[in-house]
Coordinates of C-alpha atoms (C1' of nucleotides) in Angstrom, one line a residue:
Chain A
X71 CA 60.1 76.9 57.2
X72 CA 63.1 77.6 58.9
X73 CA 64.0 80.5 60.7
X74 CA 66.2 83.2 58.8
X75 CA 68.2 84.7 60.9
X76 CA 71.2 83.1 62.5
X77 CA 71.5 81.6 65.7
X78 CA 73.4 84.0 68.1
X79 CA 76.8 83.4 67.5
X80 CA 79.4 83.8 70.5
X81 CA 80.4 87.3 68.6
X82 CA 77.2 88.0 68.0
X83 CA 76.4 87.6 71.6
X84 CA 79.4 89.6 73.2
X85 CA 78.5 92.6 70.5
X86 CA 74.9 92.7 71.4
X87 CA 75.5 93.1 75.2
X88 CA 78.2 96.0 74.3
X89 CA 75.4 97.7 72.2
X90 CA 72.4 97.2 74.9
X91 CA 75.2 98.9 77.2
X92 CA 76.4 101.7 75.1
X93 CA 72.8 102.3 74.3
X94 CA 71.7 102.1 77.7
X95 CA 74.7 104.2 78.8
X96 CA 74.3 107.4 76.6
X97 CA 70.9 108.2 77.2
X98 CA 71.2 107.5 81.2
X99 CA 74.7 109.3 80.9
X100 CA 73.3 112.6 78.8
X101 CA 70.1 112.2 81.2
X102 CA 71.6 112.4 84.8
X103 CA 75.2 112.1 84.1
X104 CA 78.1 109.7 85.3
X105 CA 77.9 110.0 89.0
X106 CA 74.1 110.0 88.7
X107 CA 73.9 106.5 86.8
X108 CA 75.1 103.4 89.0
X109 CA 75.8 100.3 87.7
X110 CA 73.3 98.6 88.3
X111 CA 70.8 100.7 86.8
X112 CA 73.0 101.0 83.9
X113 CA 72.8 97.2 83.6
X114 CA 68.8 96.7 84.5
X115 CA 68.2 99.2 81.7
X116 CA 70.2 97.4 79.0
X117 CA 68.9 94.3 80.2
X118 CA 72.1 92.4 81.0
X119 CA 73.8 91.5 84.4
X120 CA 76.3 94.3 86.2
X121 CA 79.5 92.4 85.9
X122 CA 79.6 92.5 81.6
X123 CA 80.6 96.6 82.6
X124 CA 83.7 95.3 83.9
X125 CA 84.0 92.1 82.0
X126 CA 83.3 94.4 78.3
X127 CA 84.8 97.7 79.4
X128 CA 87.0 97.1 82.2
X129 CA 85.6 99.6 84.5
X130 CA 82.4 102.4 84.3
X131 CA 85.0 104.7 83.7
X132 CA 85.7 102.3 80.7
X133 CA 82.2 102.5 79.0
X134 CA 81.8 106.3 79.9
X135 CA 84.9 106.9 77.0
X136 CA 84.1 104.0 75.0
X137 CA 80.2 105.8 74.7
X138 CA 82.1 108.9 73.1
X139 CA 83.8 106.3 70.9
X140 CA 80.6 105.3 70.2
X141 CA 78.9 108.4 69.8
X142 CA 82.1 109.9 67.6
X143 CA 81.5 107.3 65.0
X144 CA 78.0 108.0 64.7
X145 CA 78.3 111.3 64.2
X146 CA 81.0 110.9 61.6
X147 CA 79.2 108.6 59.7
X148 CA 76.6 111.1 59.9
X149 CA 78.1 114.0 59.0
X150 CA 80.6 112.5 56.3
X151 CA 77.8 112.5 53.3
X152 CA 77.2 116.1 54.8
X153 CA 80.9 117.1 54.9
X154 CA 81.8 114.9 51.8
X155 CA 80.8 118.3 48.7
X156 CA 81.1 121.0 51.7
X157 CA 84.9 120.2 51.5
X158 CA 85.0 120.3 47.5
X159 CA 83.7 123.4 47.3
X160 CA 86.3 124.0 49.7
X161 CA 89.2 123.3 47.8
X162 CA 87.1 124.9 44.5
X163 CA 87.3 128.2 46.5
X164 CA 90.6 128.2 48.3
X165 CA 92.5 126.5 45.1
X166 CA 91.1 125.6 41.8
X167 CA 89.1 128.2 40.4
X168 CA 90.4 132.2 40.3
X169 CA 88.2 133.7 38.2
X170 CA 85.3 133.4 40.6
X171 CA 83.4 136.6 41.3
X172 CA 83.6 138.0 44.4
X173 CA 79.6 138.1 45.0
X174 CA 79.4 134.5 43.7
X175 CA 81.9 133.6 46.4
X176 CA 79.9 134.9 49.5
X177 CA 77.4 133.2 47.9
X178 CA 78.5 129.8 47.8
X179 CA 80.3 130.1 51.4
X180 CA 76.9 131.3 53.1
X181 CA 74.9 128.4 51.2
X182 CA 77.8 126.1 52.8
X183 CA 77.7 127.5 56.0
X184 CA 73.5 127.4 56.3
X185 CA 74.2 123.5 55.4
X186 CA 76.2 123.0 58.0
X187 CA 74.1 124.4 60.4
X188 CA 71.1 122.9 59.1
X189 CA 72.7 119.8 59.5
X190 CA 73.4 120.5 63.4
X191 CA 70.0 121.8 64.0
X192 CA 69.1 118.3 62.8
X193 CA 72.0 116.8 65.3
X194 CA 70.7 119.2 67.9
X195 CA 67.4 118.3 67.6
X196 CA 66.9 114.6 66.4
X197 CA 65.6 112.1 68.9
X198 CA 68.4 109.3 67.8
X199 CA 71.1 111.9 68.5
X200 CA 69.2 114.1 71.6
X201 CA 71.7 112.1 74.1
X202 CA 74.3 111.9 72.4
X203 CA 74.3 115.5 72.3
X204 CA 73.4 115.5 76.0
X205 CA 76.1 113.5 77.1
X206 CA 78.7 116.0 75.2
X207 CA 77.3 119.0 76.5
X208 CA 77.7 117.5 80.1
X209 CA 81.4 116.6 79.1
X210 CA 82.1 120.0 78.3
X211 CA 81.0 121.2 81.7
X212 CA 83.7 119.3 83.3
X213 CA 85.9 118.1 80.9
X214 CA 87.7 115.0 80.9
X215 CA 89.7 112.7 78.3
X216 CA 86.3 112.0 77.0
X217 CA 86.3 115.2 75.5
X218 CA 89.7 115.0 74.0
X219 CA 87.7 112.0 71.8
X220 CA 84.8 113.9 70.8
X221 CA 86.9 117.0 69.7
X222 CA 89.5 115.2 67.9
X223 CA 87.0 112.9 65.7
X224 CA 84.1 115.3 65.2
X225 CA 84.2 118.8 66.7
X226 CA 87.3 120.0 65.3
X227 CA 87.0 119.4 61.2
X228 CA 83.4 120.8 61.9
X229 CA 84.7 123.9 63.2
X230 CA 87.6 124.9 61.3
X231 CA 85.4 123.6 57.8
X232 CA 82.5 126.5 59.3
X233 CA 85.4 128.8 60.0
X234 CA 87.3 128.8 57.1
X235 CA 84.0 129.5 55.1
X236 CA 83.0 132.7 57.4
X237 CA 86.3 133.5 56.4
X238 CA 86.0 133.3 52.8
X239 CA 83.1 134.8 52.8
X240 CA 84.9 137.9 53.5
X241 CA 87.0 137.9 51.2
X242 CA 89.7 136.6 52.9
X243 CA 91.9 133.4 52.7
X244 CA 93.4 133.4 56.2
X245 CA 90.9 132.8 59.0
X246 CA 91.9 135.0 62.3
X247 CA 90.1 135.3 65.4
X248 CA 87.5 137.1 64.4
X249 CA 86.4 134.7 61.8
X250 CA 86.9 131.7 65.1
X251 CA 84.6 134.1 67.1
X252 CA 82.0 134.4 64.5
X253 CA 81.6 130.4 64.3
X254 CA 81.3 129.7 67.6
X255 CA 78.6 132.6 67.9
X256 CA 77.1 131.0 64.7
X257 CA 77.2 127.7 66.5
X258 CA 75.4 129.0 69.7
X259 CA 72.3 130.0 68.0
X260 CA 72.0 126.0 67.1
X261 CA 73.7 124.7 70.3
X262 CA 71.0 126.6 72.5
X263 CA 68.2 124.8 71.4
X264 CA 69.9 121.5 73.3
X265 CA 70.8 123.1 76.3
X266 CA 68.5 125.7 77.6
X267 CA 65.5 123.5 76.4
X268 CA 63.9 123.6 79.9
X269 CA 63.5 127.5 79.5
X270 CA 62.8 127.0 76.0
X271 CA 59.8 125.1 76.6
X272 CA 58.9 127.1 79.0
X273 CA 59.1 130.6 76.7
X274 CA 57.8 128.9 73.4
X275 CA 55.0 127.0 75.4
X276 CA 56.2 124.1 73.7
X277 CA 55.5 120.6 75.0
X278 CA 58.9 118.1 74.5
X279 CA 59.4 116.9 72.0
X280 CA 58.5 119.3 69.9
X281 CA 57.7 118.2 66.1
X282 CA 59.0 118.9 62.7
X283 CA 57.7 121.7 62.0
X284 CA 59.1 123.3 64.9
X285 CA 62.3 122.1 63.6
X286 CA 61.9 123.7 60.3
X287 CA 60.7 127.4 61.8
X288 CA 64.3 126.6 63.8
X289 CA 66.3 125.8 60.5
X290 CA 64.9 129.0 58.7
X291 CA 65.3 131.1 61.0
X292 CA 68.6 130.4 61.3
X293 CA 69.4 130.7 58.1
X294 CA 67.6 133.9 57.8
X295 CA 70.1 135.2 60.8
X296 CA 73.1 134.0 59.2
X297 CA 72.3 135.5 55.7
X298 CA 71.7 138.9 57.6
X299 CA 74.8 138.1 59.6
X300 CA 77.2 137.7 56.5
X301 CA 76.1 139.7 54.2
Chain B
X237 CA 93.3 149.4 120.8
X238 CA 90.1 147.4 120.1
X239 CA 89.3 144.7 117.5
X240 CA 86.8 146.8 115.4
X241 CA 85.3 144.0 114.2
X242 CA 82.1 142.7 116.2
X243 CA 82.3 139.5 118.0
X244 CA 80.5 136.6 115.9
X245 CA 77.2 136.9 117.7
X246 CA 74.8 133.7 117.0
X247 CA 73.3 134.9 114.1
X248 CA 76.4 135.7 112.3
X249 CA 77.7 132.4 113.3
X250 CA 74.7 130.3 111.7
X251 CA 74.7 132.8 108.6
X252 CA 78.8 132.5 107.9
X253 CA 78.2 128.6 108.4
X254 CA 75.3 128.7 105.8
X255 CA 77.0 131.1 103.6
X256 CA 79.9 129.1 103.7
X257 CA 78.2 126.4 102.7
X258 CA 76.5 127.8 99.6
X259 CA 79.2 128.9 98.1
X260 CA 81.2 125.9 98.6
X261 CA 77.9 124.4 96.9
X262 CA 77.3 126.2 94.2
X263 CA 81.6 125.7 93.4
X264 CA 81.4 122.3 93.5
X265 CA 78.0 121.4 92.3
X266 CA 78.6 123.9 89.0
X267 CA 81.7 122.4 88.2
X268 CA 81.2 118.5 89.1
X269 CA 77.0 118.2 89.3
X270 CA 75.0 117.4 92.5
X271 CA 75.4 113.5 92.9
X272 CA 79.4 113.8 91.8
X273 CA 79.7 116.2 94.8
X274 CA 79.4 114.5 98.4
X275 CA 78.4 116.2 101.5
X276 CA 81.7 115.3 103.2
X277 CA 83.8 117.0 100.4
X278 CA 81.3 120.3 100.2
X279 CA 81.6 120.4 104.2
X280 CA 85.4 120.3 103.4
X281 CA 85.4 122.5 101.3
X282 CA 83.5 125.1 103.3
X283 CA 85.7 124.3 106.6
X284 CA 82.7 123.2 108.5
X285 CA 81.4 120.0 110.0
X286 CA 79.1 117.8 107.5
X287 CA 76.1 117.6 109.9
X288 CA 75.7 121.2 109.5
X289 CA 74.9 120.6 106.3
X290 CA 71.3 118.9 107.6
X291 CA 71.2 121.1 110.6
X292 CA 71.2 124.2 108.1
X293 CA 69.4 122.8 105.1
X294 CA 67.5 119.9 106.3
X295 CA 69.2 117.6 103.4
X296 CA 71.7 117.5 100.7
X297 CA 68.5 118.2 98.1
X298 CA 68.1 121.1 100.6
X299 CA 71.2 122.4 100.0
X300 CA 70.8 122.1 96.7
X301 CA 67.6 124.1 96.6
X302 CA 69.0 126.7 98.4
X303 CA 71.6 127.5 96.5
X304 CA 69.1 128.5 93.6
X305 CA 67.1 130.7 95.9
X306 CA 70.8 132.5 96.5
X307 CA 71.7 132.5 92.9
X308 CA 68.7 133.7 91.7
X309 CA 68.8 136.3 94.4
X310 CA 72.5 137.7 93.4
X311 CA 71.7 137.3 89.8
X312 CA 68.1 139.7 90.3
X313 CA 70.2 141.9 92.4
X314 CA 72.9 142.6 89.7
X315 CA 70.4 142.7 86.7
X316 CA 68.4 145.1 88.9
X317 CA 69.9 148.1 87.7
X318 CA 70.1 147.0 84.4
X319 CA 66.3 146.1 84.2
X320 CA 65.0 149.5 85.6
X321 CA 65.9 151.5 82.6
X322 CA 65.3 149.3 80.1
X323 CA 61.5 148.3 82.1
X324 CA 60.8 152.2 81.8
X325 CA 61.8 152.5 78.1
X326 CA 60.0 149.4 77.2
X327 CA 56.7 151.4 78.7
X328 CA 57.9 154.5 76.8
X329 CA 58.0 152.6 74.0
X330 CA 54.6 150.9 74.4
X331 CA 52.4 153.0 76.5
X332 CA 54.0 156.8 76.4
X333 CA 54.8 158.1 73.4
X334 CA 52.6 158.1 70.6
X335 CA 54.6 160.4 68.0
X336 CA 58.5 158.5 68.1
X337 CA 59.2 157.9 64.5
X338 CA 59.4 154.4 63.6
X339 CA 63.2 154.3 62.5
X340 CA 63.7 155.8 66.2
X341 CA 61.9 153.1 67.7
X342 CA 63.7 150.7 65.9
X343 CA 67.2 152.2 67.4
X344 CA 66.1 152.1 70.8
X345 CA 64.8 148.8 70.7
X346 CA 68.4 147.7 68.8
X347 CA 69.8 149.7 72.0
X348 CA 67.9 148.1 74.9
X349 CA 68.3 144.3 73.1
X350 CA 72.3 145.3 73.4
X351 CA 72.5 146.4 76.9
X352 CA 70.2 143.4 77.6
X353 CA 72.7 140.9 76.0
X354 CA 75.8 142.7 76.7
X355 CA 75.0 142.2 80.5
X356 CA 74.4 138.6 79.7
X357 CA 77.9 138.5 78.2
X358 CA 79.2 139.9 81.8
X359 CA 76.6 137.0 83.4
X360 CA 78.5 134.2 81.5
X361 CA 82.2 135.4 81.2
X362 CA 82.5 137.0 84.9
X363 CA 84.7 134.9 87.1
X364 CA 81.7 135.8 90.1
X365 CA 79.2 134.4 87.9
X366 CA 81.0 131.6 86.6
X367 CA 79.9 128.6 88.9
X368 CA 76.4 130.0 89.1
X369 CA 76.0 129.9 85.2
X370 CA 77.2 126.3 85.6
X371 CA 74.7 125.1 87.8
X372 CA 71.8 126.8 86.3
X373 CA 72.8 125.0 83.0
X374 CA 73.2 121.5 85.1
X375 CA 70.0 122.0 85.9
X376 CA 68.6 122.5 82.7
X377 CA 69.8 119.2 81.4
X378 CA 68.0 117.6 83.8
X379 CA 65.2 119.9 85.9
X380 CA 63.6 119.5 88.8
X381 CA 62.0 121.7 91.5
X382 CA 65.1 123.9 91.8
X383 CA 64.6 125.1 87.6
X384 CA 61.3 126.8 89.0
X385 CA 62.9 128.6 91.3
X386 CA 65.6 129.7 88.8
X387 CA 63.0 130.8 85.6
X388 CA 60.3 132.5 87.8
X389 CA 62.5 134.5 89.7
X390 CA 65.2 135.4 86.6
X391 CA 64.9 134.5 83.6
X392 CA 61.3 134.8 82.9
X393 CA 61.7 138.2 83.5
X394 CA 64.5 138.6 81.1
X395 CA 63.3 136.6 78.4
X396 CA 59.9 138.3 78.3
X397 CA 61.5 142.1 77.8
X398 CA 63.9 140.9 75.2
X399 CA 61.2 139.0 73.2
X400 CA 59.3 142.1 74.0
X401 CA 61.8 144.5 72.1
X402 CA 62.5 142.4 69.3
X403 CA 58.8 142.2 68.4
X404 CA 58.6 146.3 69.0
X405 CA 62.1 146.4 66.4
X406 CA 59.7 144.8 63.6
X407 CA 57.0 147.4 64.4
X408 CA 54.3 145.2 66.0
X409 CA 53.0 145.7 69.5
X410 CA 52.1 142.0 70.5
X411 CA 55.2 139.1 70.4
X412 CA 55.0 136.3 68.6
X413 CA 56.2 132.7 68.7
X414 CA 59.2 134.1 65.6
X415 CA 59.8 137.1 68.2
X416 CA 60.7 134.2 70.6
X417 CA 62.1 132.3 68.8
X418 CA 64.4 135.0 67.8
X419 CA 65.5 135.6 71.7
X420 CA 66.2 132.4 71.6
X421 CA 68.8 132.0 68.4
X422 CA 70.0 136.0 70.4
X423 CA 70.5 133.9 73.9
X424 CA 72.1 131.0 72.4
X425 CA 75.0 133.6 70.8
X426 CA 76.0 134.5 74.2
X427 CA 75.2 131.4 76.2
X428 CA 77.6 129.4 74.1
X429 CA 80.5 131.2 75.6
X430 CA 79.9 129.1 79.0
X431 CA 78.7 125.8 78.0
X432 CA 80.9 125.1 75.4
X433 CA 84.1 126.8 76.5
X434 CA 85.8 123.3 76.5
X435 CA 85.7 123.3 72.4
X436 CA 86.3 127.1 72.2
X437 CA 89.1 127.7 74.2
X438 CA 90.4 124.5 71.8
X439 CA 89.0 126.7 68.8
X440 CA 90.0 130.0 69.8
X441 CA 93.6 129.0 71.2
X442 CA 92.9 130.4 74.7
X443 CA 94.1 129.8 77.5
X444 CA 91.8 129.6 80.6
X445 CA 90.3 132.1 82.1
X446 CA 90.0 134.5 79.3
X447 CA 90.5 138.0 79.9
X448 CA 88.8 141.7 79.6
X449 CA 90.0 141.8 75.8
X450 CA 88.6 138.8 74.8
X451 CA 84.8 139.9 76.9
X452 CA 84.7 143.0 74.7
X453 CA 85.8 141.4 71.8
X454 CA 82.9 139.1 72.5
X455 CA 80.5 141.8 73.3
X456 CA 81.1 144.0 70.3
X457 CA 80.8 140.9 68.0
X458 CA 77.4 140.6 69.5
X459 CA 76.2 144.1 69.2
X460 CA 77.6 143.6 65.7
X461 CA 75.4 140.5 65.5
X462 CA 72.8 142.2 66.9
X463 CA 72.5 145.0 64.6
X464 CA 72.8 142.8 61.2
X465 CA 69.8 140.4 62.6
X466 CA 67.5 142.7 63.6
X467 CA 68.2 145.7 60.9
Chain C
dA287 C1' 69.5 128.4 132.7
dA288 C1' 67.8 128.1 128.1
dA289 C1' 68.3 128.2 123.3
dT290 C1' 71.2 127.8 119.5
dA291 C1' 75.0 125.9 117.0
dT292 C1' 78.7 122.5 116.4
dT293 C1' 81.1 118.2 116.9
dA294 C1' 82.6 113.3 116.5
dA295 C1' 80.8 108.9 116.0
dT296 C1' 77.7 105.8 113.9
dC297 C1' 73.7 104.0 111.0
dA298 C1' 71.8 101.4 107.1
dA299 C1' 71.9 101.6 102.2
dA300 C1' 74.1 101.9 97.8
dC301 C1' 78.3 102.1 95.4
dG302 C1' 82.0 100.0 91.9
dA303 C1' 84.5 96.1 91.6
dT304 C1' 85.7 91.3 91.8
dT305 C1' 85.2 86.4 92.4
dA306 C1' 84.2 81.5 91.5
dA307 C1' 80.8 78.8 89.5
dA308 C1' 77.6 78.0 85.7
dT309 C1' 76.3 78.4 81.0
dT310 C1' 77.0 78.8 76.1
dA311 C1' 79.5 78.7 71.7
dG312 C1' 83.2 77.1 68.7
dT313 C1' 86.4 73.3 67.3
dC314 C1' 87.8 69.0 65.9
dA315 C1' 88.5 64.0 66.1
dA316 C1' 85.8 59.9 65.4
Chain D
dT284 C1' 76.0 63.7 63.3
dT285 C1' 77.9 62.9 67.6
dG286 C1' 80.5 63.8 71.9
dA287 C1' 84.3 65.7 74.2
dC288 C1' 87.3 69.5 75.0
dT289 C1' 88.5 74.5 75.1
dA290 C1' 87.4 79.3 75.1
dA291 C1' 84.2 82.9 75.6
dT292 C1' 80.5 84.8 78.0
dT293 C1' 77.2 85.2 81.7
dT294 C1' 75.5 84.7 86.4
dA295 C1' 74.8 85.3 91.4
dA296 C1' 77.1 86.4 95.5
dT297 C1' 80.1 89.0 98.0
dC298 C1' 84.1 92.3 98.8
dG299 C1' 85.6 96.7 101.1
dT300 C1' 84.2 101.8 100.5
dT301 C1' 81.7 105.6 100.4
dT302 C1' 77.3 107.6 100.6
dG303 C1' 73.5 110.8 103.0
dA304 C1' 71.5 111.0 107.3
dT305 C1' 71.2 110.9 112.3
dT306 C1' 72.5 110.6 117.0
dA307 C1' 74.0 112.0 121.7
dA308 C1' 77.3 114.8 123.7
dT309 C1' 79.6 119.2 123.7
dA310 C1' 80.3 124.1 123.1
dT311 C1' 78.7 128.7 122.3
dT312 C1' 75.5 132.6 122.6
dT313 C1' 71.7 134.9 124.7

DNA sequence: AAATATTAATCAAACGATTAAATTAGTCAA
DNA sequence: TTGACTAATTTAATCGTTTGATTAATATTT
């Protein structure tokens, strides 16, 4: 009986040390941060020998953008099946249908706004994504071209998509600032649970990680708040 | 005509050195972390000599502690004032008054939540306060012994009174894990405005640092939000 | 004179980066 | 299938710097 999978190939080989890297890189990146993580315990931790940084990214500097690469795609791939009906419901409100009543409107835009804030209470809060998330909070601390990534491939269809349906959801067609201002306060209510865990472990008596149903109390009452908020 | 001014005596030496230093620490450690900032550039940056940082503070770690027992100290001092009315209508609220119609209660507790967050607003968005809110969310990412410092001194405090009112708004006496929950989702509306400001000063089309009109704008949306949730 | 505070110089350890040598994989003629 | 050649990948060792900490000498204050 012979063994099924492949022999490492050359590609295969180069590929899996860039994964054990990137792996290894985003959680010790969103757990201490870049000047906190050397090299070497970069490399011990994905297994692998310290000179493949430089010889696969050219530099530590190198890996640090090509995690939020990494971590960019993910979260696209994650979010596209997410995004994918919010945006045709979109273009249903802003352009194809006009006899929509005004009620069913704020309707629609608040169900599409609670999914996509569901969706990044699950980002927030998921153990496959809890660094990645970490690593981007700590980039927006002190921001670098790392960030310019991450905002151009993620954050910024996210945001104006979540905008534009706060917007609608008045009434209006136009986002302004106010409707910007609302998002990012929408945002914060999700965002909070990532950051200020330490304190909120410490006020909820929770012991990390905390468990699905946790999650689910967090996902409802968010909802809850931005039904109350909107309507 | 005589220099008003005292001569530095000994002790004002040592305490303009060590002041010196902390708030060259809590600069650079809020806006680069604690291992990205050595003690050669903080003793720099403070215009003194690098062993003083050892003389003063025993160690870099040292340093690092004490610039949470100095935070925590200028934040208690400046939420002080805010606390003492709000401490004396939470025991009106509890202990006192036996006839206050429940409506009324309500309102005062919608009130006191306000003034609570709208100082937090100030806390996040004042250019004094910046670097400290920085640190203390550094820290959070990753705690250790200085997070203690930070949440028995402040922010338990805080988060216990504003749980406190928000279960008093819903007419109960005794907080539950939804009452903290809620302070939580109320925190993260405000808290959002520091960690993030990378992606919102993208989304909002601001330029750094914001100004008075965009803090009120901020605080009235809040207040606003406030009001909707908890109504 | 004694105590306190500061300075310049130096320590071993750890850092990111680089090197030359060794190993492995892929290719192709025989 | 084999064996030889090339390219890609990995390894161990070492490079010059920078790190936090410490020292002995100096300056300041009491």
């Amino acid at each position: 009986m012979r063994i099924s999978e492949h022999p490492p190939s050359s590609k295969n080989r180069s590929e899996l040390t860039r994964q054990a890297l990137l792996d290894s890189a985003t959680r010790l990146f969103g757990k201490h941060g870049f000047d906190a993580t050397s090299n070497r315990l970069l490399a011990e931790h994905a297994g692998v020998n310290q000179a493949l940084i430089g010889y696969h990214f050219g530099s530590k500097e190198g890996l640090y953008e090509a995690v939020f690469e990494h971590i960019a795609e993910r979260l696209s791939s994650h979010l596209a099946p997410v995004l994918l009906p919010i945006e045709s419901e979109l273009q249903a409100l802003t352009g194809g249908e006009r006899d929509t009543a005004k009620s069913d409107v704020k309707k629609r835009c608040v169900n599409a706004i609670s999914t996509l804030l569901e969706n990044y209470v699950c980002i927030i809060n998921f153990p496959e994504f809890e660094d990645s998330a970490r690593v981007i909070v700590r980039e927006q601390l002190d921001p670098s071209n790392a960030f310019e990534i991450m905002w151009n491939k993620v954050m910024h269809k996210y945001m104006t998509a979540l905008t534009l349906f706060i917007c609608l959801s008045k009434g209006r067609t136009a986002p302004d600032q106010s409707d910007r201002l609302m998002s990012i306060t929408l945002m914060g209510q999700v965002l909070v649970f990532r950051v200020a865990r330490a304190s909120i472990n410490r006020h909820m008596q929770w012991e990390e990680p905390h468990g699905a149903d946790n999650l689910e109390k967090i996902q409802l009452l968010i909802r809850s708040n931005i039904k109350k908020i909107l309507d």
